[in-house]
Short mmCIF file of C-alpha atoms and ligand atoms in Angstrom, two decimals:
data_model
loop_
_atom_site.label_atom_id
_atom_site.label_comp_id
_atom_site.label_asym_id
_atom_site.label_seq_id
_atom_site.Cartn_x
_atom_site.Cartn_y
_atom_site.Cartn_z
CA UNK A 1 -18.67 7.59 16.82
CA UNK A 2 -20.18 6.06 13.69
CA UNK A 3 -18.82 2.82 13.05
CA UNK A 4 -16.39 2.84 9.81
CA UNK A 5 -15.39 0.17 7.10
CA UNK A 6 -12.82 -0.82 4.56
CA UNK A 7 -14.29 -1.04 0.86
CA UNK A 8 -11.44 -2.42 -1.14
CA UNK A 9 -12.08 -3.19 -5.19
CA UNK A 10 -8.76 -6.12 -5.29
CA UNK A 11 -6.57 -7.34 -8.22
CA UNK A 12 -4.54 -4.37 -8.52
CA UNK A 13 -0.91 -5.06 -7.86
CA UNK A 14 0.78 -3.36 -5.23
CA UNK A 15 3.82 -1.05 -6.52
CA UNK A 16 5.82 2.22 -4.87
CA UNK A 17 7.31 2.46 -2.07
CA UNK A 18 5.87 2.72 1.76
CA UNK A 19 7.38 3.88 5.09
CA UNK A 20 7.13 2.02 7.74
CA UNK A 21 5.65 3.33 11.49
CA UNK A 22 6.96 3.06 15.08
CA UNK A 23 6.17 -0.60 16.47
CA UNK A 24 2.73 -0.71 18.31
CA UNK A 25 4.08 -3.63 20.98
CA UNK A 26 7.23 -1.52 21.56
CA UNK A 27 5.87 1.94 22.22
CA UNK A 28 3.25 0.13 25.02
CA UNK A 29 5.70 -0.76 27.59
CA UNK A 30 7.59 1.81 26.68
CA UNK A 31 5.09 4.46 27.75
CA UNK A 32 4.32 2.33 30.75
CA UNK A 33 7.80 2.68 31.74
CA UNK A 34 7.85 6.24 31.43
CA UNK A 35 6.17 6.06 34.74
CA UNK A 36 9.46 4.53 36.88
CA UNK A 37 11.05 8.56 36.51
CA UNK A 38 9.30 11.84 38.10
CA UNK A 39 11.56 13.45 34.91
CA UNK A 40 10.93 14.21 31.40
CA UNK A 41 10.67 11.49 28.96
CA UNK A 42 10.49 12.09 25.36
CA UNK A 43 8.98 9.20 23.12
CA UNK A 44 9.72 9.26 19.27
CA UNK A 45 8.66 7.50 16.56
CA UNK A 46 5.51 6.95 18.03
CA UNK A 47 2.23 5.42 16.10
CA UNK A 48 -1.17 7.72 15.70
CA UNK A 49 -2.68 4.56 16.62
CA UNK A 50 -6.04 3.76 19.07
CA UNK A 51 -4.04 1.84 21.44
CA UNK A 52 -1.27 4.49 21.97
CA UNK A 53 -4.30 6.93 22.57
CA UNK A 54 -5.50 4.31 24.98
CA UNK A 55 -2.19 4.26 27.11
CA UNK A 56 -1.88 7.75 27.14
CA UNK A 57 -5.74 8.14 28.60
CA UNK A 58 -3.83 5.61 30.79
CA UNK A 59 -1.17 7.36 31.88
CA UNK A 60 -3.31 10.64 31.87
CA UNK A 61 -6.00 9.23 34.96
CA UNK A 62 -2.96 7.94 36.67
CA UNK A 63 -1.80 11.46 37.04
CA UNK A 64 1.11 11.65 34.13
CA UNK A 65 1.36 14.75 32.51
CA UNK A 66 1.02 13.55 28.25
CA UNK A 67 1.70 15.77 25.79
CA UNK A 68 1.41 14.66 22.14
CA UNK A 69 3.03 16.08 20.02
CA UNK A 70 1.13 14.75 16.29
CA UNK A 71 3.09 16.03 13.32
CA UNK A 72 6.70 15.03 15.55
CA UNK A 73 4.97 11.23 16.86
CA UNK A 74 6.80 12.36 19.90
CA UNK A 75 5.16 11.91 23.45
CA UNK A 76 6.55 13.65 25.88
CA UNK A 77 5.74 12.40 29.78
CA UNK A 78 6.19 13.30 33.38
CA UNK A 79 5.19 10.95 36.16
CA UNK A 80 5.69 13.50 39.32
CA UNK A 81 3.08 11.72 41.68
CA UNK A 82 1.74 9.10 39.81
CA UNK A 83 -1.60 7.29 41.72
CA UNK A 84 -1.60 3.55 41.81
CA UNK A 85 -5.27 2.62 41.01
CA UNK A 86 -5.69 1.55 36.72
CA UNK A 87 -9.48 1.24 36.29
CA UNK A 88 -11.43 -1.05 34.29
CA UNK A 89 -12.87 1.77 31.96
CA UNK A 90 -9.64 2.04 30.49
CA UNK A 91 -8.16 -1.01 30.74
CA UNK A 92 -10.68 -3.06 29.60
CA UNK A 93 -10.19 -1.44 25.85
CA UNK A 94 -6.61 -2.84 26.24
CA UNK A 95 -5.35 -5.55 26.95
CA UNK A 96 -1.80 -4.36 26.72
CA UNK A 97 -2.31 -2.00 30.01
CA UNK A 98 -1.23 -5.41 32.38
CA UNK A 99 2.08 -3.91 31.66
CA UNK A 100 1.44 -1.02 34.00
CA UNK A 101 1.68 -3.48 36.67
CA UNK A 102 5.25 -3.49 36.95
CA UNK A 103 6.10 0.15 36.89
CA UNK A 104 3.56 1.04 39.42
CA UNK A 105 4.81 -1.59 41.77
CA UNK A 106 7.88 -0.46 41.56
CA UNK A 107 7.87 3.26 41.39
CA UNK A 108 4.25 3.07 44.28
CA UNK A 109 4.75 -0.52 46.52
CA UNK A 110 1.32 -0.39 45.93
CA UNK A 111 -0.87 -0.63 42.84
CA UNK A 112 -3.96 -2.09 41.55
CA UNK A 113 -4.95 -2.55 37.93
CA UNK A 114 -7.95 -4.08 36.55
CA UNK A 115 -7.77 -7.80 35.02
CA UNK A 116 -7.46 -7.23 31.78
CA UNK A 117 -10.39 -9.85 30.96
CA UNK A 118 -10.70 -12.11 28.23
CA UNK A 119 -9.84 -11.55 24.46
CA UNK A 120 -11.26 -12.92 20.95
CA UNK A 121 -8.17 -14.11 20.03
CA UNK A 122 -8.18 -16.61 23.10
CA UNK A 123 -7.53 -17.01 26.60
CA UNK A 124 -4.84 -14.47 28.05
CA UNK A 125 -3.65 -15.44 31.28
CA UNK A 126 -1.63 -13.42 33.63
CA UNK A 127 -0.03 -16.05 35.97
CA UNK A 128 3.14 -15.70 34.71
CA UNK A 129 3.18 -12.18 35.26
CA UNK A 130 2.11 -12.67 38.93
CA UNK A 131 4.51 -15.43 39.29
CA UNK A 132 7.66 -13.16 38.59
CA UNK A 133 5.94 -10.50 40.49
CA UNK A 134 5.38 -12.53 43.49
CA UNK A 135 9.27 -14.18 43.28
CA UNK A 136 10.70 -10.03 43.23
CA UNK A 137 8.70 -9.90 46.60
CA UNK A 138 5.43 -8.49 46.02
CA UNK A 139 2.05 -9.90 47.26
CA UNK A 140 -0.42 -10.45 44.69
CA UNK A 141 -4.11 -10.84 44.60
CA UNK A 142 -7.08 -10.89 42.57
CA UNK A 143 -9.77 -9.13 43.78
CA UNK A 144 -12.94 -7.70 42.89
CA UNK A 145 -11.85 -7.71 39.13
CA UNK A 146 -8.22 -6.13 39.95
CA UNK A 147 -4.65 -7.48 40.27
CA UNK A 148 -3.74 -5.73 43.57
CA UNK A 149 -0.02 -5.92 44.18
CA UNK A 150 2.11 -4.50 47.23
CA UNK A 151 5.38 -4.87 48.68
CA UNK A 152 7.69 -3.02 51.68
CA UNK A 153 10.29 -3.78 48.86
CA UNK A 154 11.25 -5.78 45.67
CA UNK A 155 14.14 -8.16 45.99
CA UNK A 156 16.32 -9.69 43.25
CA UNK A 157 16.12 -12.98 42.54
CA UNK A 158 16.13 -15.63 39.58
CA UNK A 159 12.32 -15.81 37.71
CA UNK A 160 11.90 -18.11 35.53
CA UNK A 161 9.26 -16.95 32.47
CA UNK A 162 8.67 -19.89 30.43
CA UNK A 163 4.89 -21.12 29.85
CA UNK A 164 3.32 -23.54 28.52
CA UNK A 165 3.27 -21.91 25.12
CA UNK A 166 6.63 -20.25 25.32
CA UNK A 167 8.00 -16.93 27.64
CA UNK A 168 5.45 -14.42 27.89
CA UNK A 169 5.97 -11.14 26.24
CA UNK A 170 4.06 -8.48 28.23
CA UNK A 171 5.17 -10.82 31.37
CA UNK A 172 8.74 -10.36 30.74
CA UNK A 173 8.21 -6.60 30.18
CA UNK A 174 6.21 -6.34 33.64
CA UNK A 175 9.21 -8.44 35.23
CA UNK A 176 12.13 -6.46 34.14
CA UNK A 177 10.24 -2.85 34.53
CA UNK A 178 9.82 -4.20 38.29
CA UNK A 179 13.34 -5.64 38.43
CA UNK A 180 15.07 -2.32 37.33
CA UNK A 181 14.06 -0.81 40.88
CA UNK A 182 14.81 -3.81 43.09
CA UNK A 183 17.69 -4.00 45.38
CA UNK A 184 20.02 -6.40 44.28
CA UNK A 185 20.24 -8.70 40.87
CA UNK A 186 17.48 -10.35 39.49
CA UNK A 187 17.93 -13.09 37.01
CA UNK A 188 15.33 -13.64 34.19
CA UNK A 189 15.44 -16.95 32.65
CA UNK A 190 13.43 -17.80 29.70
CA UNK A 191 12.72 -14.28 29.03
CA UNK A 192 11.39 -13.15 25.92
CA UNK A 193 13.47 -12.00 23.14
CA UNK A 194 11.21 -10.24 20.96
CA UNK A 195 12.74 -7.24 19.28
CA UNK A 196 10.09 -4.88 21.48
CA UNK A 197 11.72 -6.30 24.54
CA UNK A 198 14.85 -5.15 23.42
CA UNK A 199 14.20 -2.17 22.69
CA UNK A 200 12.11 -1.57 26.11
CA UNK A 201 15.24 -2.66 27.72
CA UNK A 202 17.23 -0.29 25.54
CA UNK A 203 15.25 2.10 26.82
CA UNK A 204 15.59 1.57 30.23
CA UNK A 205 18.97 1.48 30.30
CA UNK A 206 18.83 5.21 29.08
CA UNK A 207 16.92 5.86 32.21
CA UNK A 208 19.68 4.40 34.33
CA UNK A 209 18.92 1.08 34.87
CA UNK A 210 21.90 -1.81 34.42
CA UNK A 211 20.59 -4.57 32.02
CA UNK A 212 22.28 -7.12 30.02
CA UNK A 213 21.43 -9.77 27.73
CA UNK A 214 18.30 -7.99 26.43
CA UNK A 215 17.10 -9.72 23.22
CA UNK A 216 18.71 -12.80 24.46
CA UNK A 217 16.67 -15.86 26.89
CA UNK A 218 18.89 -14.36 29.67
CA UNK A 219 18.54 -11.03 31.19
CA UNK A 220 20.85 -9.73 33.98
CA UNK A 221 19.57 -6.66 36.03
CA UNK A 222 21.26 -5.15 38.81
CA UNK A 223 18.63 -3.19 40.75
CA UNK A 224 19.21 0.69 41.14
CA UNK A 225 18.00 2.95 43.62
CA UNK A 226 16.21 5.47 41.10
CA UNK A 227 15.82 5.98 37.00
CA UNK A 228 15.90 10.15 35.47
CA UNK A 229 14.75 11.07 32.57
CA UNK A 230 15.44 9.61 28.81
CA UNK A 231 14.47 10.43 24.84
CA UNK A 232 13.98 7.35 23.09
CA UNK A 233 13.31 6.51 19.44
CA UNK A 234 10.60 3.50 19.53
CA UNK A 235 11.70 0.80 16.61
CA UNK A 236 9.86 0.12 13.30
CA UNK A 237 7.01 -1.94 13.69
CA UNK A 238 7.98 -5.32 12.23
CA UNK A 239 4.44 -6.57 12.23
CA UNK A 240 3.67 -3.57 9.81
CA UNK A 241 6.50 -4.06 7.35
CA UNK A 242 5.12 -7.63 7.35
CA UNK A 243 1.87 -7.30 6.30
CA UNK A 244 3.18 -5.36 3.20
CA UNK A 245 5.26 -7.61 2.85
CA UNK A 246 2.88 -10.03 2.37
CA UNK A 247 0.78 -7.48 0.07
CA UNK A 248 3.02 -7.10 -2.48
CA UNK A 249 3.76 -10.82 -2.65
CA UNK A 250 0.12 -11.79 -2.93
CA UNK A 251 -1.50 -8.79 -5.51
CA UNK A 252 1.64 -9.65 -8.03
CA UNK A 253 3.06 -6.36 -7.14
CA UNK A 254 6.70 -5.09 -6.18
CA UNK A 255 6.84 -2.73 -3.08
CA UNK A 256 10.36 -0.99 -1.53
CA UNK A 257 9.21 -1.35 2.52
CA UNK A 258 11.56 2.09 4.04
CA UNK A 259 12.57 2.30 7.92
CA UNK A 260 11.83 -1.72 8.51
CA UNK A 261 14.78 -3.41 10.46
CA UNK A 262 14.84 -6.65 7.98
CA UNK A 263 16.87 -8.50 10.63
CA UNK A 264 13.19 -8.57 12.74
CA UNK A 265 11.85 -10.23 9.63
CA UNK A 266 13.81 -13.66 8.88
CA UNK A 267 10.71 -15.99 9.39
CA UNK A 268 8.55 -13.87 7.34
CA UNK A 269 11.17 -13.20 4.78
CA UNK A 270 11.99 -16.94 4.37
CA UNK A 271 8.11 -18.06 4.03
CA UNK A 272 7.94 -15.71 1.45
CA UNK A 273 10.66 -16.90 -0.44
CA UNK A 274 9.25 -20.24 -0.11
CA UNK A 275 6.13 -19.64 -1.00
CA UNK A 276 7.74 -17.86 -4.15
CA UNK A 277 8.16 -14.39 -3.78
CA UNK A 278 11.70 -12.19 -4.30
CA UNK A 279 12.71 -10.75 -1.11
CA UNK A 280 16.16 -8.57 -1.53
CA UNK A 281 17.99 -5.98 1.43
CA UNK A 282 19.32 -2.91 0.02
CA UNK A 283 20.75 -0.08 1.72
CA UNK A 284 18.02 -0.82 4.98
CA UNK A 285 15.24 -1.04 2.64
CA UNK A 286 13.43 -4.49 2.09
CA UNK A 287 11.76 -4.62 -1.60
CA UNK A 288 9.18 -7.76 -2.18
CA UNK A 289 8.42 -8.67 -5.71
CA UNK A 290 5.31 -10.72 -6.08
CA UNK A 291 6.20 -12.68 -8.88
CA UNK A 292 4.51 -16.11 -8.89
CA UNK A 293 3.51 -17.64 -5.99
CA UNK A 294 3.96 -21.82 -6.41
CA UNK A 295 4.90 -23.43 -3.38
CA UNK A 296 2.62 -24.13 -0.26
CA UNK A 297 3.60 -23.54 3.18
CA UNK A 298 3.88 -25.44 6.12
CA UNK A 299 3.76 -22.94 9.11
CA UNK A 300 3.81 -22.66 12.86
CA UNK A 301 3.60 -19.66 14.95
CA UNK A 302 6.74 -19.77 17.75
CA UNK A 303 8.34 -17.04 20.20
CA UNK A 304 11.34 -14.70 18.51
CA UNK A 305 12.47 -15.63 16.41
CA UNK A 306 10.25 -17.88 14.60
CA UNK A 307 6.84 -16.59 12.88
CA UNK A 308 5.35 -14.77 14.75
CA UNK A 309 1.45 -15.20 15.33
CA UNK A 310 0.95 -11.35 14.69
CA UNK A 311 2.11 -12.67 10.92
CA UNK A 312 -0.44 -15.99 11.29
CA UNK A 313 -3.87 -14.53 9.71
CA UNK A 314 -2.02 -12.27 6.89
CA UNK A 315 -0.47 -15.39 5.33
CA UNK A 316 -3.30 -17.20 5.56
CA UNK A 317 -4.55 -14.90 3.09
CA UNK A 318 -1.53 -15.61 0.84
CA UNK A 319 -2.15 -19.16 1.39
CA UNK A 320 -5.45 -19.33 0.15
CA UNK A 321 -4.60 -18.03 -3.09
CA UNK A 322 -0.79 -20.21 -3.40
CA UNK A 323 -1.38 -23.73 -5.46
CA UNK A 324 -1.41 -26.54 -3.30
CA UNK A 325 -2.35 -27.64 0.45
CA UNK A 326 -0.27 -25.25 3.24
CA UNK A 327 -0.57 -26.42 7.16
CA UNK A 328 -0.41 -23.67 9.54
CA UNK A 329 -0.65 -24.54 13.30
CA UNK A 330 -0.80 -21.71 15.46
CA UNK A 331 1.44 -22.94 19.00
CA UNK A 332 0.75 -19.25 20.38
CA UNK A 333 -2.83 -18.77 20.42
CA UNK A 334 -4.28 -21.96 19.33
CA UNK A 335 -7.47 -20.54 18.83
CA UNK A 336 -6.88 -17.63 16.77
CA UNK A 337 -8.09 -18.10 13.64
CA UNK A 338 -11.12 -16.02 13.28
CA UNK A 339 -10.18 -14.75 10.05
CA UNK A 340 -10.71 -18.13 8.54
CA UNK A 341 -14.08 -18.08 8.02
CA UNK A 342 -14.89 -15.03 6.56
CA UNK A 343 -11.60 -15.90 4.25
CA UNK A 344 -14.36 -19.03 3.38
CA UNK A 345 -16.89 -16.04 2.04
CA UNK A 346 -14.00 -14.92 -0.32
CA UNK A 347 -13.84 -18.07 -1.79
CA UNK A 348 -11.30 -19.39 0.16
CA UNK A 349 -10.52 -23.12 1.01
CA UNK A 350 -10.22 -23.50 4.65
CA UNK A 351 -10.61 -26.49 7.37
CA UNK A 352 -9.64 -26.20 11.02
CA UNK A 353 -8.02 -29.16 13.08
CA UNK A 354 -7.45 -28.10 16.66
CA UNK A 355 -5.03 -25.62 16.03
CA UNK A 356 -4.03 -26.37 12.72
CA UNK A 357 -5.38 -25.12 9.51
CA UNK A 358 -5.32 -26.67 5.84
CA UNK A 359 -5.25 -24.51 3.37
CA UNK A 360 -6.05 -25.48 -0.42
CA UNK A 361 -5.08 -22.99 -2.36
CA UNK A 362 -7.73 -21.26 -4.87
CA UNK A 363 -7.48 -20.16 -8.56
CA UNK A 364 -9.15 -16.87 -7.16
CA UNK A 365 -11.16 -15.03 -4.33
CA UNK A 366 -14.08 -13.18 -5.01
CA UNK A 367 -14.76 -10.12 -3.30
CA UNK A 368 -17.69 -10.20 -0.42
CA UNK A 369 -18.49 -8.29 2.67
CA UNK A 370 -16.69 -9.29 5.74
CA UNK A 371 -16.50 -8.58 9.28
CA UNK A 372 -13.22 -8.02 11.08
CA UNK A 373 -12.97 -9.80 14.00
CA UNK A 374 -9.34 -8.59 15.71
CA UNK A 375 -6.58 -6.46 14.96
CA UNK A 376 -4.32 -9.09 12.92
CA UNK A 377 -7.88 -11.01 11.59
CA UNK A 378 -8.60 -7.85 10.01
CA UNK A 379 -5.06 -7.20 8.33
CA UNK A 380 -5.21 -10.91 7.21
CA UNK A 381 -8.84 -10.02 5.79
CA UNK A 382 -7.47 -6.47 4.15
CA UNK A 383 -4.92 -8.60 2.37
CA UNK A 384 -7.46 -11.30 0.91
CA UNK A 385 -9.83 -8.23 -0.06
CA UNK A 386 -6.64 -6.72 -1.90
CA UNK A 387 -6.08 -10.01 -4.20
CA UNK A 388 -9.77 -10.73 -4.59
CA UNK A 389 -11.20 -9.88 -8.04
CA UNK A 390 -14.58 -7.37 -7.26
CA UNK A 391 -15.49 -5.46 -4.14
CA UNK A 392 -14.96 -6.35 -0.57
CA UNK A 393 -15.91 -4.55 2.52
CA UNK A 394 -14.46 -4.97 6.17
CA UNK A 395 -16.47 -4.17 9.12
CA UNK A 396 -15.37 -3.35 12.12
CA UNK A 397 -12.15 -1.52 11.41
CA UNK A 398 -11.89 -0.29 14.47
CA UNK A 399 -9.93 -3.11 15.14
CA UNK A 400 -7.05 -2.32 12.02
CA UNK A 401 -6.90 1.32 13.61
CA UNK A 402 -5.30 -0.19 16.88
CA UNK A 403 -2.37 -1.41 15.44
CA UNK A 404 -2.26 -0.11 11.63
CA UNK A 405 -1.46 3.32 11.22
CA UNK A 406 -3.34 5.02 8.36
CA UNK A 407 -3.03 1.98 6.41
CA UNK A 408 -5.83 2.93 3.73
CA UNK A 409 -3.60 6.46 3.01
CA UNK A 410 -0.71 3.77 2.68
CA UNK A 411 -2.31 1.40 0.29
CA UNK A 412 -3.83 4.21 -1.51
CA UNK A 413 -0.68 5.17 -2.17
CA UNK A 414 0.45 1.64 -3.59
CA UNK A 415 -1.99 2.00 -5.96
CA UNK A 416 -5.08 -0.05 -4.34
CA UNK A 417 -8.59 1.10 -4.74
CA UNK A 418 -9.84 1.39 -0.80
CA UNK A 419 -11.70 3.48 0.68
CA UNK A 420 -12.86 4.51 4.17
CA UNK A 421 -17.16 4.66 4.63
CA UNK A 422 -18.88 4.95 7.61
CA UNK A 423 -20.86 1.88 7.90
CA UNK A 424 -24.06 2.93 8.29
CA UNK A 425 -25.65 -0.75 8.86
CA UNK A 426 -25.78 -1.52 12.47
CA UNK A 427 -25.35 -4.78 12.66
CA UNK A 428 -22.20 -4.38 11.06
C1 EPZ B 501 2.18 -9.76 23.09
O1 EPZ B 501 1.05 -10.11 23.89
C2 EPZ B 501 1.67 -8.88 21.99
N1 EPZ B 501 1.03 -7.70 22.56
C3 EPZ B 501 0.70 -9.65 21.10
O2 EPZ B 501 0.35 -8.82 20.02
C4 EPZ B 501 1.38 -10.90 20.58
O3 EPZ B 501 0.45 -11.66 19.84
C5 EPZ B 501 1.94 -11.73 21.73
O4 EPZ B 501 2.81 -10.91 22.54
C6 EPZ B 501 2.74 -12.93 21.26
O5 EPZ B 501 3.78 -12.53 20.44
C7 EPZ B 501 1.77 -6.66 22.92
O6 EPZ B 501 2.99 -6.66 22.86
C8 EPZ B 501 1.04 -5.45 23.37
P1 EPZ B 501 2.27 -13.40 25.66
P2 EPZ B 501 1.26 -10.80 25.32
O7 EPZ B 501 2.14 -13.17 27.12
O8 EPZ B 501 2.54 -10.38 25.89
C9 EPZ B 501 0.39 -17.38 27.35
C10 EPZ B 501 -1.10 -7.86 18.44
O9 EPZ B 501 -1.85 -8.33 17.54
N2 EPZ B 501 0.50 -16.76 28.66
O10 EPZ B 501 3.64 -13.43 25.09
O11 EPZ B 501 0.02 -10.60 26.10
C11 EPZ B 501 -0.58 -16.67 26.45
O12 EPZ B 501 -1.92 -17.05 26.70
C12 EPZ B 501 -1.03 -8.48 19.81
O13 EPZ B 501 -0.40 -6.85 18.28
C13 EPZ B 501 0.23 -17.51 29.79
O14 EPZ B 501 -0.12 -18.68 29.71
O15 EPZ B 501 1.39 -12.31 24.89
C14 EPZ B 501 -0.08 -17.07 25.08
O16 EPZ B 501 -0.53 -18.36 24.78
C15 EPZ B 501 -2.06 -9.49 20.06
N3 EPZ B 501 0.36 -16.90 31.02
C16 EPZ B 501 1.42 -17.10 25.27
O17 EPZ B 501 1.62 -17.25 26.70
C17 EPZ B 501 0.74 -15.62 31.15
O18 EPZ B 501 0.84 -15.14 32.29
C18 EPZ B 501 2.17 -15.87 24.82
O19 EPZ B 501 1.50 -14.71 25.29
C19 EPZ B 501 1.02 -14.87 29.99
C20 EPZ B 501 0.90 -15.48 28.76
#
């Protein structure tokens, strides 16, 4: 396929109203899962997005019968005699399959699925998913470029999830999906609370399975012998509503976000406000007005529920246009600022310390080509091409269509001048 870019003209505000789609992060696992049940699961809500495609190629080799429904966004899956073997092909285009691990060990005893390899946002680890793996009973081992795991059977016990730069996300997920089919209680301490746990637990609990405390540090599952069948409606994707969030705050504009669950978005809300943007609830709707931005930020990236890194690169972008000198440190990923430099061919005023960046803020950015380096680099990058004054274009898109969904037909609709070319330089 030809490779496609982003040519946005910037300095029109952003005004009207956009709907928000299912969450990316939740709708991963949450396919994944549907593989603990030989039954019918029914997905809703789901993203037209490259990584849902990619799980459901996924789920497809590993013998699940997919069908995908478009107009609905409703996947509907049946995992009679799944196979245990996740190949590289596939997985390497994702680094979100590791969370197959955990179903397949505990619907198979027996599974192997590629390493997931390394990513441009930064190392990626998997210990802590072996770890909790390993303490439910299985054996784990690397080998020849896959995580083999096996296990007569998985035992409930107290994991502990916490890392060295907070509780891992797709760990926790791979943890309790495992847990759910284990005889007897397993404790998870230091789990994650993102909202896409929750709603993965949520989720499994329609399948049968007995979990508390989801969305809390604590989660309490008693083991059952087998999960059926469930229809699910996957949550709004927070990381969405906060990027045009961010857009209307940074062109001046005034956007009504629809089908965003605001509670998701406190840090993101309150930097805003900071920063100097209007951020009011009504009637589960979340309308930013862009109004003058005066205020620099001081910002660091933190589990659920402080920002979140997915948020890091977009208001950077808002940032480099706000008066003044804003600190973020990313505490995540402390190498995942990408977007930073090609921000710098904007016009923008960046330095990197470690894993903090200063930010001066500029009078204005000037439109320039670019080249998108990950998914959120390349939101963060859409944004600054949005308030710059002349023509940006994005390379490398292909990254934004894993985890945006049809975001040019949404900012279209906004009012913003982009458009979608094939790039037909091939360096690009
Ligand atoms: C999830 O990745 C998200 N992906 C990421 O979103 C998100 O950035 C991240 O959580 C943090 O919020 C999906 O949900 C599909 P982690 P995950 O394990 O679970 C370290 C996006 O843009 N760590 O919570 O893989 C790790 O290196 C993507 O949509 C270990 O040290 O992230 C990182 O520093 C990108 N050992 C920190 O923990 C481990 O075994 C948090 O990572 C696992 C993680």
């Amino acid at each position: 396929m030809p490779l496609e870019k982003l040519v946005i003209t910037g300095g029109v505000p952003l005004k009207g109203v956009v709907r928000i789609s299912g969450s990316k992060n939740a709708c991963l696992p949450i396919l994944a899962a549907t593989l603990l049940t030989p039954e019918l699961c029914v997905i809703r809500n789901v993203p037209d997005l490259a990584d849902v495609r990619t799980m459901c190629a996924l789920l497809k080799w590993l013998g699940v019968q997919v069908r995908h429904d478009r107009p609905g966004c409703v996947i509907e899956t049946r995992a009679e005699k799944p196979v245990g073997v996740a190949p590289y092909d596939l997985v390497r285009k994702m680094r979100a399959s590791v969370c197959l691990l955990g179903p397949l060990l505990a619907r198979l005893h027996n599974c192997k699925v590629s390493m997931p390899g390394g990513c441009v946002i930064g190392n990626r680890p998997i210990d802590q998913h072996i770890k909790g793996l390993t303490r439910l009973g299985a054996n784990v081992e690397v080998e020849s470029g896959y995580v083999h795991a096996h296990c007569d059977e998985l035992v409930g016990t107290d994991v502990f999830m916490g890392g060295r730069f907070g509780s891992t996300v797709l760990g926790t997920a791979n943890v309790l999906m495992a847990a759910v089919l284990a005889k007897g209680t397993t404790i998870i301490e230091s789990a994650a609370c993102e909202p896409e746990i929750e709603d993965l637990a949520v989720f499994l609990n329609k399948m049968g399975a007995k979990i508390r405390g989801a969305g809390s540090p604590t989660l309490e599952i008693e083991g059952v012998k087998e999960l059926h069948g469930a229809d699910h409606v996957v949550i709004a994707d927070r990381i969405e509503a906060g990027t045009f969030m961010v857009a209307a705050a940074l062109t001046g504009g005034n956007i009504e976000i629809q089908g965003a669950c605001a509670a998701h978005l406190g840090a993101v809300r309150d930097k805003l406000e900071e920063a100097g943007a209007t951020v009011q609830r009504n009637n589960g709707t979340i309308r930013v007005t862009g109004g003058s931005l005066h205020k620099p930020l001081e910002l660091t990236t933190m589990p659920y529920p402080g920002f979140p890194t997915d948020m890091q690169a977009q208001m950077c972008a808002l940032m480099s246009i706000t008066p003044g000198i804003s600190v973020v440190t990313e505490k995540i990923y402390p190498n995942r600022f990408m977007h930073l430099s090609e921000m710098a061919r904007l016009g923008a005023d960046v330095a990197l310390e470690s894993n903090t960046a200063i930010i001066k803020g500029v009078n204005h950015l000037s439109g320039a080509p670019v080249m998108a380096s990950d998914l959120r680099a390349s939101a963060g990058l859409v944004l600054a091409g949005l308030a710059a004054e002349g023509e940006t274009d994005i390379k490398r898109i292909y990254h934004l269509d894993r985890g945006y969904e049809h975001i040019d037909t949404k900012l279209r609709e906004l009012g913003a001048s982009v458009e979608r070319l094939e790039d037909d330089d091939n360096n690009g």
